[in-house]
Amino acid sequence: MTLLEFEINLREKLEKYDRPRPFICSGDPLQCKIFIVGINAATEMQNDFWSFWTQGFGFDKGKWIESYILERKEKPLKPNKTRRNKLSNTRQRIEWIAESIKPIKTLETNLFVKATPTADELNPGDRKSEVFEYLLETIKPKIIFIHGNEVKEYFEKLYNITITKDKIQLFKILGTDVKIVAMNHLSRGWGKEKSVSLGETLKSEI
């Protein structure tokens, strides 16, 4: 599949969603060998996903990060909060992991494309994984890192597999061999050392 064909198909699948966040990557998503998969994005952004996309190149993560930081800075603080970190806890840990995996390309994605402050705020209609399944079937990553119990359980039901947490396992999904490791959600219990160590482990498995 060409990048243009991928784009056309993805645009069609995203049409019914309001401000979807299907994934984040640097450049061509078809070149990504590792997926980082959560439940859904927590930061709702005003700028549309396609405003960071260039035909023939792919996704401009650098431009997206700048917009992400600016939008977080301008959002009103929650009650009893006096400051907000430049990056969310989850975003910071994803950055540490992705940086330690380089030069191998990483696709940062979620089961559901709708962004909400918490996963509990997803409507039933938002809990559809068709876009994620398209990414998985099209890109065919070598490794999938899952963070969060809900994602692990969804994977097990969707693909009829049993995943043991904190262990790299080999499965055949959609006719393709893929290694999967499921761990606790990145928003808690993760520091820089643990994040970098995971990234290096995933990189060594390629």
Coordinates of N, CA and C in Angstrom, one line a residue:
M1 N 0.8 -1.2 0.0 CA 0.0 0.0 0.0 C 0.9 1.2 0.0
T2 N 0.5 2.3 -0.8 CA 1.2 3.5 -0.8 C 0.7 4.4 0.3
L3 N 1.5 5.4 0.6 CA 1.1 6.4 1.7 C -0.2 7.1 1.3
L4 N -0.4 7.4 0.0 CA -1.5 8.1 -0.5 C -2.8 7.2 -0.4
E5 N -2.7 5.9 -0.7 CA -3.8 5.0 -0.5 C -4.2 4.9 1.0
F6 N -3.2 4.9 1.8 CA -3.4 4.8 3.3 C -4.2 6.0 3.7
E7 N -3.7 7.2 3.2 CA -4.4 8.5 3.6 C -5.9 8.5 3.2
I8 N -6.1 8.1 1.9 CA -7.5 8.1 1.4 C -8.4 7.2 2.2
N9 N -7.9 6.0 2.6 CA -8.7 5.1 3.4 C -8.9 5.6 4.8
L10 N -7.9 6.2 5.4 CA -8.0 6.7 6.7 C -9.0 7.9 6.8
R11 N -8.9 8.8 5.8 CA -9.8 9.9 5.8 C -11.3 9.5 5.7
E12 N -11.5 8.4 5.0 CA -12.9 7.9 4.9 C -13.3 7.3 6.2
K13 N -12.4 6.6 6.9 CA -12.8 6.0 8.2 C -13.0 7.0 9.3
L14 N -12.3 8.2 9.2 CA -12.4 9.2 10.2 C -13.5 10.2 10.1
E15 N -14.2 10.1 8.9 CA -15.2 11.2 8.6 C -16.3 11.3 9.6
K16 N -16.7 10.2 10.2 CA -17.8 10.2 11.2 C -17.4 10.7 12.6
Y17 N -16.2 10.9 12.8 CA -15.7 11.3 14.2 C -15.4 12.8 14.3
D18 N -15.7 13.3 15.4 CA -15.5 14.7 15.7 C -14.1 14.9 16.3
R19 N -13.2 15.6 15.5 CA -11.8 15.9 16.0 C -11.1 14.6 16.5
P20 N -11.0 13.6 15.6 CA -10.4 12.3 16.0 C -8.8 12.5 16.2
R21 N -8.3 11.6 17.0 CA -6.8 11.5 17.2 C -6.5 10.1 16.9
P22 N -6.3 9.7 15.7 CA -6.0 8.3 15.4 C -4.6 7.8 15.8
F23 N -3.6 8.7 15.7 CA -2.2 8.3 16.0 C -1.3 9.5 16.0
I24 N -0.1 9.3 16.5 CA 1.0 10.3 16.4 C 2.2 9.5 16.0
C25 N 2.9 10.1 15.0 CA 4.2 9.5 14.6 C 5.0 10.5 13.9
S26 N 6.2 10.2 13.6 CA 7.1 11.1 12.9 C 7.2 10.6 11.4
G27 N 6.6 11.3 10.5 CA 6.7 11.0 9.1 C 5.7 9.9 8.7
D28 N 6.1 8.9 8.0 CA 5.3 7.9 7.3 C 4.9 6.8 8.4
P29 N 3.6 6.7 8.7 CA 3.1 5.7 9.6 C 3.4 4.3 9.2
L30 N 3.4 4.1 7.8 CA 3.6 2.7 7.3 C 5.0 2.2 7.6
Q31 N 5.9 3.0 8.1 CA 7.3 2.6 8.4 C 7.4 2.3 9.9
C32 N 6.3 2.4 10.7 CA 6.4 2.2 12.1 C 6.4 0.7 12.4
K33 N 7.4 0.3 13.2 CA 7.5 -1.2 13.5 C 7.0 -1.5 14.9
I34 N 6.8 -0.4 15.8 CA 6.3 -0.6 17.1 C 5.1 0.3 17.4
F35 N 4.1 -0.3 18.0 CA 2.9 0.4 18.4 C 2.9 0.6 19.9
I36 N 2.6 1.8 20.3 CA 2.3 2.0 21.7 C 0.8 2.3 21.8
V37 N 0.0 1.5 22.6 CA -1.4 1.5 22.5 C -2.0 1.7 23.9
G38 N -2.8 2.8 24.0 CA -3.6 3.1 25.2 C -5.1 3.0 24.8
I39 N -5.9 3.5 25.8 CA -7.4 3.4 25.6 C -7.9 4.5 24.7
N40 N -7.6 5.8 25.0 CA -7.9 6.9 24.2 C -7.1 8.1 24.7
A41 N -6.9 9.1 23.8 CA -6.2 10.3 24.2 C -6.9 11.1 25.2
A42 N -6.2 11.7 26.2 CA -6.8 12.5 27.2 C -6.9 14.0 26.9
T43 N -6.0 14.5 26.0 CA -6.0 15.9 25.7 C -6.8 16.2 24.4
E44 N -7.9 16.9 24.6 CA -8.7 17.3 23.4 C -8.1 18.5 22.8
M45 N -7.8 18.4 21.5 CA -7.2 19.5 20.8 C -8.1 20.2 19.8
Q46 N -7.9 21.5 19.6 CA -8.7 22.2 18.7 C -8.2 22.0 17.2
N47 N -6.9 21.9 17.1 CA -6.3 21.7 15.8 C -6.6 20.3 15.3
D48 N -7.1 20.2 14.0 CA -7.5 18.9 13.4 C -6.2 18.1 13.1
F49 N -6.4 16.8 13.2 CA -5.3 15.8 12.9 C -4.7 16.1 11.6
W50 N -5.6 16.4 10.6 CA -5.1 16.5 9.2 C -4.3 17.8 9.0
S51 N -4.3 18.8 10.0 CA -3.5 20.0 9.9 C -2.0 19.7 10.1
F52 N -1.7 18.5 10.6 CA -0.3 18.1 10.8 C 0.1 17.1 9.8
W53 N -0.7 16.8 8.8 CA -0.4 15.8 7.8 C 0.0 16.5 6.5
T54 N 1.0 15.9 5.9 CA 1.5 16.4 4.5 C 1.5 15.2 3.6
Q55 N 0.8 15.4 2.5 CA 0.7 14.3 1.5 C 2.1 14.0 1.0
G56 N 2.4 12.7 1.0 CA 3.7 12.2 0.6 C 4.8 12.2 1.7
F57 N 4.5 12.8 2.8 CA 5.4 12.8 3.9 C 4.9 12.1 5.1
G58 N 3.6 12.4 5.5 CA 3.0 11.8 6.6 C 2.7 12.8 7.7
F59 N 2.9 12.4 9.0 CA 2.5 13.2 10.1 C 3.7 14.0 10.7
D60 N 3.5 15.3 11.0 CA 4.6 16.1 11.5 C 4.4 16.2 13.0
K61 N 5.2 15.3 13.7 CA 5.0 15.2 15.1 C 5.6 16.5 15.8
G62 N 6.7 17.0 15.3 CA 7.3 18.2 15.9 C 6.3 19.4 15.9
K63 N 5.6 19.6 14.8 CA 4.5 20.6 14.8 C 3.4 20.3 15.7
W64 N 3.0 19.0 15.8 CA 1.9 18.6 16.7 C 2.3 18.8 18.1
I65 N 3.5 18.5 18.5 CA 4.0 18.7 19.9 C 3.9 20.2 20.3
E66 N 4.3 21.1 19.4 CA 4.2 22.5 19.7 C 2.8 22.9 19.9
S67 N 1.9 22.4 19.1 CA 0.5 22.8 19.2 C -0.1 22.2 20.5
Y68 N 0.3 21.0 20.8 CA -0.2 20.3 22.0 C 0.2 21.1 23.3
I69 N 1.5 21.5 23.3 CA 2.0 22.2 24.5 C 1.2 23.6 24.6
L70 N 1.0 24.3 23.5 CA 0.4 25.6 23.5 C -1.1 25.4 24.0
E71 N -1.8 24.4 23.5 CA -3.2 24.2 23.8 C -3.3 23.8 25.3
R72 N -2.4 23.0 25.8 CA -2.5 22.6 27.2 C -2.3 23.9 28.1
K73 N -1.3 24.7 27.7 CA -1.0 25.9 28.5 C -2.2 26.9 28.5
E74 N -3.0 26.9 27.5 CA -4.1 27.9 27.4 C -5.4 27.4 28.0
K75 N -5.5 26.1 28.3 CA -6.7 25.6 28.9 C -6.8 26.0 30.4
P76 N -8.1 26.3 30.8 CA -8.3 26.7 32.2 C -7.9 25.5 33.1
L77 N -7.4 25.9 34.3 CA -7.0 24.9 35.2 C -8.2 24.3 35.9
K78 N -8.1 23.0 36.4 CA -9.2 22.4 37.1 C -9.3 23.1 38.5
P79 N -10.4 23.0 39.2 CA -10.5 23.5 40.6 C -9.4 23.0 41.5
N80 N -8.9 23.9 42.3 CA -7.8 23.6 43.3 C -6.5 23.3 42.6
K81 N -6.3 23.5 41.3 CA -5.1 23.3 40.6 C -4.4 24.7 40.4
T82 N -3.1 24.8 40.6 CA -2.4 26.1 40.4 C -1.5 26.1 39.3
R83 N -1.2 24.9 38.8 CA -0.2 24.8 37.6 C -0.5 23.5 36.8
R84 N 0.0 23.4 35.6 CA -0.2 22.3 34.8 C 1.2 22.0 34.1
N85 N 1.6 20.7 34.2 CA 2.8 20.3 33.5 C 2.7 20.5 32.0
K86 N 3.9 20.8 31.4 CA 3.9 21.1 29.9 C 3.4 19.9 29.2
L87 N 3.8 18.7 29.6 CA 3.3 17.4 29.1 C 2.5 16.7 30.1
S88 N 1.5 15.9 29.7 CA 0.8 15.1 30.7 C 1.7 14.0 31.1
N89 N 1.4 13.3 32.2 CA 2.2 12.2 32.7 C 2.4 11.1 31.6
T90 N 1.2 10.8 31.0 CA 1.3 9.7 29.9 C 2.1 10.2 28.7
R91 N 1.9 11.4 28.3 CA 2.7 12.0 27.1 C 4.2 12.0 27.4
Q92 N 4.6 12.4 28.6 CA 6.0 12.4 29.0 C 6.6 11.1 28.9
R93 N 5.9 10.1 29.4 CA 6.4 8.7 29.4 C 6.5 8.1 28.0
I94 N 5.5 8.5 27.1 CA 5.5 8.0 25.7 C 6.8 8.6 25.0
E95 N 7.1 9.9 25.4 CA 8.2 10.6 24.7 C 9.5 9.9 25.2
W96 N 9.6 9.5 26.4 CA 10.8 8.8 26.9 C 11.0 7.5 26.2
I97 N 9.9 6.7 26.1 CA 9.9 5.4 25.4 C 10.3 5.6 23.9
A98 N 9.6 6.4 23.2 CA 9.8 6.6 21.8 C 11.2 7.1 21.5
E99 N 11.7 8.0 22.3 CA 13.1 8.5 22.1 C 14.1 7.4 22.3
S100 N 13.9 6.5 23.2 CA 14.9 5.4 23.5 C 14.8 4.3 22.4
I101 N 13.7 4.3 21.7 CA 13.5 3.3 20.6 C 14.2 3.7 19.3
K102 N 14.4 5.0 19.1 CA 14.9 5.6 17.9 C 16.2 4.8 17.5
P103 N 16.6 4.7 16.2 CA 15.9 5.2 15.0 C 14.7 4.4 14.5
I104 N 14.3 3.3 15.2 CA 13.1 2.6 14.9 C 11.9 3.5 15.1
K105 N 11.0 3.5 14.1 CA 9.8 4.4 14.2 C 8.7 3.8 15.0
T106 N 8.1 4.6 15.8 CA 7.0 4.2 16.7 C 5.7 4.9 16.3
L107 N 4.6 4.2 16.4 CA 3.3 4.7 16.2 C 2.6 4.8 17.6
E108 N 2.2 6.0 18.0 CA 1.5 6.2 19.3 C 0.0 6.2 19.0
T109 N -0.7 5.3 19.4 CA -2.1 5.2 19.1 C -3.0 4.7 20.2
N110 N -4.3 4.6 20.0 CA -5.2 4.2 21.0 C -6.3 3.3 20.4
L111 N -7.0 2.5 21.2 CA -8.1 1.7 20.7 C -9.2 2.6 20.1
F112 N -9.4 3.8 20.8 CA -10.5 4.6 20.4 C -10.0 6.0 20.0
V113 N -10.5 6.6 18.9 CA -9.9 7.8 18.3 C -10.4 9.1 19.0
K114 N -11.5 9.0 19.8 CA -12.1 10.2 20.4 C -11.2 10.6 21.7
A115 N -10.9 11.8 21.8 CA -10.1 12.3 23.0 C -11.1 12.8 24.1
T116 N -10.9 12.3 25.3 CA -11.7 12.8 26.4 C -10.8 12.8 27.7
P117 N -11.0 13.7 28.6 CA -10.2 13.8 29.8 C -10.0 12.5 30.5
T118 N -11.0 11.7 30.6 CA -10.9 10.3 31.1 C -11.7 9.4 30.2
A119 N -11.3 8.1 30.3 CA -11.9 7.1 29.4 C -13.4 6.9 29.8
D120 N -13.7 7.1 31.0 CA -15.1 7.0 31.5 C -16.0 7.9 30.8
E121 N -15.5 9.0 30.2 CA -16.3 10.0 29.5 C -16.6 9.6 28.0
L122 N -16.1 8.5 27.6 CA -16.4 8.1 26.2 C -17.8 7.6 26.1
N123 N -18.5 8.1 25.1 CA -19.9 7.6 24.9 C -19.8 6.2 24.3
P124 N -20.9 5.4 24.4 CA -20.9 4.1 23.7 C -20.5 4.1 22.3
G125 N -21.0 5.1 21.6 CA -20.7 5.3 20.2 C -19.2 5.6 19.8
D126 N -18.5 6.1 20.9 CA -17.1 6.4 20.7 C -16.2 5.2 20.9
R127 N -16.8 4.1 21.5 CA -16.0 2.9 21.9 C -16.0 1.9 20.7
K128 N -15.5 2.4 19.6 CA -15.4 1.5 18.4 C -13.9 1.5 17.9
S129 N -13.4 0.3 17.7 CA -11.9 0.2 17.4 C -11.6 0.0 15.9
E130 N -12.6 0.3 15.1 CA -12.4 0.0 13.6 C -11.1 0.8 13.1
V131 N -10.9 2.0 13.5 CA -9.7 2.7 13.0 C -8.4 2.1 13.5
F132 N -8.4 1.7 14.8 CA -7.2 1.0 15.3 C -7.0 -0.3 14.5
E133 N -8.0 -1.0 14.3 CA -7.9 -2.3 13.6 C -7.4 -2.1 12.2
Y134 N -7.8 -1.0 11.5 CA -7.3 -0.7 10.2 C -5.8 -0.4 10.3
L135 N -5.3 0.3 11.3 CA -3.9 0.6 11.4 C -3.1 -0.7 11.7
L136 N -3.7 -1.5 12.5 CA -3.0 -2.8 12.8 C -2.9 -3.7 11.6
E137 N -4.0 -3.8 10.9 CA -4.0 -4.7 9.7 C -3.1 -4.1 8.5
T138 N -3.1 -2.8 8.4 CA -2.4 -2.2 7.3 C -0.9 -2.1 7.6
I139 N -0.5 -1.6 8.8 CA 0.9 -1.3 9.1 C 1.7 -2.6 9.5
K140 N 1.0 -3.5 10.1 CA 1.6 -4.8 10.6 C 2.8 -4.6 11.4
P141 N 2.7 -4.0 12.6 CA 3.9 -3.8 13.5 C 4.5 -5.1 13.9
K142 N 5.8 -5.0 14.3 CA 6.5 -6.2 14.8 C 6.2 -6.4 16.3
I143 N 6.0 -5.3 17.0 CA 5.7 -5.3 18.5 C 4.6 -4.3 18.8
I144 N 3.8 -4.7 19.8 CA 2.7 -3.9 20.3 C 2.9 -3.8 21.8
F145 N 3.1 -2.6 22.3 CA 3.1 -2.3 23.7 C 1.8 -1.8 24.2
I146 N 1.1 -2.5 25.0 CA -0.2 -2.2 25.5 C -0.1 -1.6 27.0
H147 N -0.7 -0.5 27.2 CA -0.7 0.0 28.6 C -2.1 0.3 29.1
G148 N -2.4 -0.4 30.2 CA -3.7 -0.3 30.8 C -4.5 -1.6 30.7
N149 N -5.2 -1.9 31.8 CA -5.9 -3.2 31.8 C -7.1 -3.3 30.8
E150 N -7.7 -2.1 30.6 CA -8.9 -2.2 29.7 C -8.5 -2.5 28.3
V151 N -7.3 -2.0 27.9 CA -6.8 -2.3 26.5 C -6.4 -3.8 26.4
K152 N -5.8 -4.3 27.4 CA -5.4 -5.7 27.5 C -6.6 -6.6 27.3
E153 N -7.6 -6.3 28.1 CA -8.9 -7.1 28.1 C -9.6 -7.0 26.7
Y154 N -9.6 -5.8 26.1 CA -10.2 -5.6 24.8 C -9.5 -6.4 23.8
F155 N -8.1 -6.4 23.8 CA -7.3 -7.2 22.9 C -7.6 -8.7 23.0
E156 N -7.7 -9.1 24.2 CA -8.0 -10.6 24.4 C -9.3 -11.0 23.8
K157 N -10.3 -10.2 24.0 CA -11.6 -10.5 23.4 C -11.6 -10.3 21.9
L158 N -11.0 -9.3 21.4 CA -11.0 -9.0 20.0 C -10.3 -10.0 19.2
Y159 N -9.2 -10.5 19.7 CA -8.4 -11.4 18.9 C -8.3 -12.9 19.5
N160 N -9.1 -13.1 20.6 CA -9.2 -14.4 21.2 C -7.9 -15.0 21.6
I161 N -7.2 -14.1 22.4 CA -5.8 -14.5 22.9 C -5.8 -14.3 24.4
T162 N -4.8 -14.8 25.1 CA -4.6 -14.6 26.5 C -3.3 -14.0 26.7
I163 N -3.3 -12.8 27.3 CA -2.1 -12.0 27.5 C -1.6 -12.0 28.9
T164 N -0.4 -12.3 29.2 CA 0.2 -12.3 30.5 C 0.9 -11.0 30.7
K165 N 0.5 -10.2 31.7 CA 1.1 -8.9 31.9 C 2.6 -9.0 32.2
D166 N 3.4 -8.0 31.7 CA 4.8 -7.8 31.9 C 5.6 -8.9 31.3
K167 N 5.1 -9.6 30.3 CA 5.8 -10.6 29.6 C 5.6 -10.4 28.1
I168 N 6.7 -10.5 27.3 CA 6.7 -10.4 25.8 C 6.2 -11.7 25.3
Q169 N 5.1 -11.7 24.5 CA 4.6 -13.0 24.0 C 4.4 -12.8 22.5
L170 N 4.5 -13.9 21.8 CA 4.3 -13.9 20.3 C 3.0 -14.5 20.0
F171 N 2.2 -13.7 19.2 CA 0.9 -14.1 18.7 C 0.8 -14.0 17.2
K172 N -0.2 -14.7 16.6 CA -0.5 -14.5 15.2 C -1.9 -13.7 15.2
I173 N -1.8 -12.5 14.7 CA -3.0 -11.7 14.7 C -3.2 -11.2 13.3
L174 N -4.4 -11.4 12.7 CA -4.7 -11.1 11.4 C -3.7 -11.7 10.4
G175 N -3.3 -12.9 10.7 CA -2.4 -13.6 9.8 C -0.9 -13.2 9.9
T176 N -0.6 -12.3 10.9 CA 0.8 -11.8 11.0 C 1.3 -12.1 12.4
D177 N 2.6 -12.5 12.5 CA 3.2 -12.7 13.8 C 3.5 -11.3 14.4
V178 N 3.2 -11.2 15.7 CA 3.4 -9.9 16.3 C 3.7 -10.2 17.8
K179 N 4.7 -9.5 18.4 CA 5.0 -9.7 19.8 C 4.2 -8.6 20.6
I180 N 3.6 -9.0 21.7 CA 2.8 -8.2 22.5 C 3.3 -8.2 23.9
V181 N 3.4 -7.0 24.5 CA 3.7 -6.9 26.0 C 2.7 -5.9 26.6
A182 N 2.0 -6.3 27.6 CA 1.0 -5.5 28.3 C 1.5 -5.1 29.7
M183 N 1.4 -3.8 30.1 CA 1.9 -3.4 31.4 C 0.9 -2.4 31.9
N184 N 1.1 -1.9 33.1 CA 0.2 -0.9 33.8 C 0.2 0.4 32.9
H185 N -0.9 1.1 33.1 CA -1.1 2.4 32.4 C 0.1 3.3 32.6
L186 N 0.5 4.0 31.6 CA 1.7 4.9 31.7 C 1.5 6.1 32.6
S187 N 0.2 6.4 33.0 CA 0.0 7.6 33.8 C 0.4 7.5 35.2
R188 N 0.7 6.2 35.7 CA 1.0 6.1 37.1 C 2.0 4.9 37.3
G189 N 3.0 5.1 38.2 CA 3.9 4.1 38.5 C 5.1 4.0 37.5
W190 N 5.2 5.0 36.6 CA 6.3 5.0 35.7 C 7.2 6.2 35.9
G191 N 8.5 6.0 35.9 CA 9.5 7.1 35.9 C 10.3 7.0 34.6
K192 N 11.3 7.9 34.5 CA 12.1 8.0 33.3 C 12.9 6.7 33.1
E193 N 13.5 6.2 34.2 CA 14.4 5.1 34.1 C 13.6 3.8 33.6
K194 N 12.4 3.6 34.1 CA 11.6 2.5 33.7 C 11.1 2.6 32.3
S195 N 10.8 3.9 31.9 CA 10.3 4.1 30.5 C 11.4 3.9 29.5
V196 N 12.6 4.4 29.8 CA 13.7 4.3 28.9 C 14.1 2.8 28.8
S197 N 14.1 2.1 29.9 CA 14.4 0.7 29.9 C 13.4 -0.1 29.0
L198 N 12.1 0.2 29.1 CA 11.2 -0.5 28.3 C 11.4 -0.2 26.8
G199 N 11.7 1.0 26.5 CA 12.0 1.4 25.1 C 13.2 0.6 24.5
E200 N 14.2 0.5 25.4 CA 15.4 -0.3 24.9 C 15.1 -1.8 24.8
T201 N 14.2 -2.3 25.6 CA 13.8 -3.7 25.5 C 13.1 -3.9 24.3
L202 N 12.1 -3.1 24.0 CA 11.3 -3.2 22.7 C 12.2 -3.1 21.5
K203 N 13.1 -2.2 21.5 CA 14.1 -2.0 20.4 C 14.9 -3.3 20.2
S204 N 15.3 -3.9 21.3 CA 16.1 -5.1 21.2 C 15.4 -6.3 20.6
E205 N 14.0 -6.2 20.7 CA 13.2 -7.3 20.2 C 13.0 -7.3 18.7
I206 N 13.3 -6.1 18.0 CA 13.1 -6.0 16.6 C 14.1 -6.8 15.8

